[in-house]
Amino acid sequence: MGWVELIGWTAVAANTGAYFATDPRRALRLLGASELIWLLFHTLMGWPSAVVVSALTILRNLLGGFAPDRIMRPLVILILLIVAGVLWWNASAWHHYLPLAAAAVETGGVIWRDRPSRFRAGLIGSEILWGLFAIIERSGPNLVCTVIAIVVLLSHETRSRRSAPETPGRD
């Protein structure tokens, strides 16, 4: 295992810790911090689309973790449009659009961060797309992180549904 892959495994550990946060705002702050490590890993791996998505994901997650909705929602949409433009301009293979699709799905979850089930659904959808990217690029750290994230998020969702009182209109 080389030192670049070791950085990827460090990103997996940081990301895994973030997914154990049950409060969406806290999870977003921790995911924003762990994304710094992913940014370094994706840069060293030479994956430009993943680098762009990682950089803008940091900004989006920190906004989602700290900013009020009236500021966060329009900025998140703007960030997603910037990512789409950059990737459209720079993508060299079809699978380079997978990080963009993952960012779009996750952004939907972030916009609904006040609804934990929708928030988790967005994160799970994003992780599935990152998993496909990981398989195509043969990235062990990205794939393992995807599997861990999905298992933890589904566990949160199952626990939340079991412990929540029956209320009409609940997610």
Short mmCIF file of C-alpha atoms in Angstrom, two decimals:
data_model
loop_
_atom_site.label_atom_id
_atom_site.label_comp_id
_atom_site.label_asym_id
_atom_site.label_seq_id
_atom_site.Cartn_x
_atom_site.Cartn_y
_atom_site.Cartn_z
CA MET A 1 0.00 0.00 0.00
CA GLY A 2 1.41 3.37 -1.03
CA TRP A 3 1.17 6.60 0.90
CA VAL A 4 -1.53 7.96 -1.44
CA GLU A 5 -3.74 4.97 -0.68
CA LEU A 6 -3.01 5.49 3.03
CA ILE A 7 -4.46 9.01 2.67
CA GLY A 8 -7.56 7.43 1.12
CA TRP A 9 -7.92 5.05 4.07
CA THR A 10 -7.53 8.00 6.46
CA ALA A 11 -10.38 9.69 4.58
CA VAL A 12 -12.47 6.55 5.04
CA ALA A 13 -11.91 6.67 8.82
CA ALA A 14 -12.77 10.37 9.04
CA ASN A 15 -15.87 9.94 6.89
CA THR A 16 -17.02 6.93 8.89
CA GLY A 17 -16.85 8.94 12.10
CA ALA A 18 -18.95 11.67 10.51
CA TYR A 19 -21.67 9.21 9.53
CA PHE A 20 -22.13 8.18 13.15
CA ALA A 21 -23.35 11.71 13.98
CA THR A 22 -27.13 11.59 14.30
CA ASP A 23 -27.76 15.35 14.06
CA PRO A 24 -27.74 16.41 10.36
CA ARG A 25 -26.01 19.75 11.02
CA ARG A 26 -23.26 18.10 13.05
CA ALA A 27 -22.91 15.38 10.41
CA LEU A 28 -22.50 18.04 7.71
CA ARG A 29 -19.78 19.84 9.67
CA LEU A 30 -17.90 16.59 10.22
CA LEU A 31 -18.37 15.52 6.59
CA GLY A 32 -17.06 18.93 5.49
CA ALA A 33 -13.94 18.38 7.56
CA SER A 34 -13.44 14.79 6.34
CA GLU A 35 -13.88 15.98 2.76
CA LEU A 36 -10.59 17.89 3.10
CA ILE A 37 -8.82 14.53 3.26
CA TRP A 38 -10.85 13.25 0.29
CA LEU A 39 -9.86 16.40 -1.62
CA LEU A 40 -6.18 15.60 -1.06
CA PHE A 41 -6.69 11.94 -2.02
CA HIS A 42 -8.64 12.76 -5.20
CA THR A 43 -6.02 15.36 -6.17
CA LEU A 44 -3.18 12.88 -5.75
CA MET A 45 -5.11 10.23 -7.69
CA GLY A 46 -5.55 12.68 -10.59
CA TRP A 47 -9.34 12.60 -10.73
CA PRO A 48 -10.31 16.18 -11.70
CA SER A 49 -14.06 15.67 -11.45
CA ALA A 50 -13.74 14.20 -7.95
CA VAL A 51 -11.44 17.07 -6.95
CA VAL A 52 -13.95 19.71 -8.08
CA VAL A 53 -16.84 17.92 -6.36
CA SER A 54 -14.79 17.46 -3.17
CA ALA A 55 -13.84 21.14 -3.04
CA LEU A 56 -17.39 22.32 -3.55
CA THR A 57 -18.76 19.65 -1.22
CA ILE A 58 -16.63 21.13 1.56
CA LEU A 59 -18.24 24.51 1.01
CA ARG A 60 -21.74 23.04 0.68
CA ASN A 61 -21.44 20.89 3.81
CA LEU A 62 -20.06 23.73 5.89
CA LEU A 63 -22.89 25.97 4.68
CA GLY A 64 -25.38 23.19 5.47
CA GLY A 65 -23.84 22.77 8.91
CA PHE A 66 -23.75 26.43 9.90
CA ALA A 67 -25.78 28.71 7.61
CA PRO A 68 -29.50 29.42 8.05
CA ASP A 69 -31.80 27.98 5.37
CA ARG A 70 -32.52 31.32 3.68
CA ILE A 71 -28.79 31.65 2.89
CA MET A 72 -27.87 28.00 2.52
CA ARG A 73 -30.43 26.80 -0.02
CA PRO A 74 -29.70 29.34 -2.82
CA LEU A 75 -25.94 28.95 -2.31
CA VAL A 76 -26.16 25.16 -2.45
CA ILE A 77 -28.00 25.38 -5.79
CA LEU A 78 -25.38 27.83 -7.09
CA ILE A 79 -22.56 25.51 -5.99
CA LEU A 80 -24.20 22.60 -7.78
CA LEU A 81 -24.51 24.64 -10.98
CA ILE A 82 -20.83 25.61 -10.75
CA VAL A 83 -19.87 21.96 -10.34
CA ALA A 84 -22.00 21.02 -13.35
CA GLY A 85 -20.34 23.70 -15.49
CA VAL A 86 -16.80 22.78 -14.48
CA LEU A 87 -17.38 19.08 -15.01
CA TRP A 88 -19.12 19.63 -18.33
CA TRP A 89 -16.06 21.56 -19.45
CA ASN A 90 -13.44 19.10 -18.12
CA ALA A 91 -14.88 15.57 -18.15
CA SER A 92 -12.96 13.15 -20.33
CA ALA A 93 -15.01 9.98 -19.74
CA TRP A 94 -18.66 9.27 -18.96
CA HIS A 95 -17.91 8.09 -15.43
CA HIS A 96 -16.37 11.45 -14.56
CA TYR A 97 -19.96 12.69 -14.35
CA LEU A 98 -20.72 10.27 -11.50
CA PRO A 99 -19.28 12.60 -8.82
CA LEU A 100 -21.51 15.37 -10.21
CA ALA A 101 -24.55 13.10 -10.06
CA ALA A 102 -23.54 12.13 -6.50
CA ALA A 103 -23.23 15.82 -5.58
CA ALA A 104 -26.67 16.54 -7.05
CA VAL A 105 -28.34 13.71 -5.13
CA GLU A 106 -26.53 14.59 -1.90
CA THR A 107 -27.44 18.25 -2.36
CA GLY A 108 -31.10 17.26 -2.39
CA GLY A 109 -30.51 15.61 0.97
CA VAL A 110 -28.66 18.63 2.34
CA ILE A 111 -31.46 20.96 1.29
CA TRP A 112 -33.83 18.77 3.34
CA ARG A 113 -31.46 18.47 6.32
CA ASP A 114 -34.31 19.40 8.66
CA ARG A 115 -35.99 16.10 7.67
CA PRO A 116 -33.56 13.35 8.79
CA SER A 117 -35.05 10.63 6.57
CA ARG A 118 -34.76 12.76 3.45
CA PHE A 119 -31.29 13.89 4.49
CA ARG A 120 -30.15 10.27 4.89
CA ALA A 121 -31.81 9.26 1.58
CA GLY A 122 -29.79 11.92 -0.22
CA LEU A 123 -26.58 10.72 1.41
CA ILE A 124 -27.32 7.08 0.56
CA GLY A 125 -28.11 7.93 -3.07
CA SER A 126 -24.88 9.89 -3.30
CA GLU A 127 -22.87 7.03 -1.80
CA ILE A 128 -24.29 4.58 -4.35
CA LEU A 129 -23.06 6.81 -7.19
CA TRP A 130 -19.64 7.25 -5.53
CA GLY A 131 -19.53 3.45 -5.18
CA LEU A 132 -20.03 3.04 -8.91
CA PHE A 133 -17.25 5.59 -9.51
CA ALA A 134 -15.02 3.66 -7.09
CA ILE A 135 -15.63 0.39 -8.92
CA ILE A 136 -14.80 1.93 -12.28
CA GLU A 137 -11.66 3.67 -10.94
CA ARG A 138 -10.73 0.62 -8.81
CA SER A 139 -10.50 2.68 -5.63
CA GLY A 140 -10.63 0.53 -2.50
CA PRO A 141 -10.92 3.48 -0.09
CA ASN A 142 -13.83 5.03 -1.97
CA LEU A 143 -15.65 1.70 -2.24
CA VAL A 144 -15.17 0.73 1.42
CA CYS A 145 -16.29 4.21 2.52
CA THR A 146 -19.42 3.84 0.40
CA VAL A 147 -20.33 0.49 1.93
CA ILE A 148 -19.71 1.70 5.50
CA ALA A 149 -21.70 4.88 4.90
CA ILE A 150 -24.70 3.05 3.48
CA VAL A 151 -24.74 0.53 6.34
CA VAL A 152 -24.46 3.25 9.00
CA LEU A 153 -27.09 5.48 7.36
CA LEU A 154 -29.54 2.61 6.97
CA SER A 155 -28.92 1.70 10.60
CA HIS A 156 -29.71 5.28 11.67
CA GLU A 157 -32.87 5.22 9.59
CA THR A 158 -34.02 1.86 10.98
CA ARG A 159 -33.41 2.98 14.57
CA SER A 160 -35.14 6.29 13.99
CA ARG A 161 -38.23 4.62 12.53
CA ARG A 162 -38.41 2.11 15.38
CA SER A 163 -38.08 4.72 18.13
CA ALA A 164 -40.26 7.46 16.61
CA PRO A 165 -43.88 7.80 17.73
CA GLU A 166 -46.53 7.27 15.09
CA THR A 167 -47.26 10.67 13.57
CA PRO A 168 -49.09 11.44 10.33
CA GLY A 169 -46.93 12.88 7.55
CA ARG A 170 -43.62 11.77 9.07
CA ASP A 171 -40.75 11.06 6.61
#
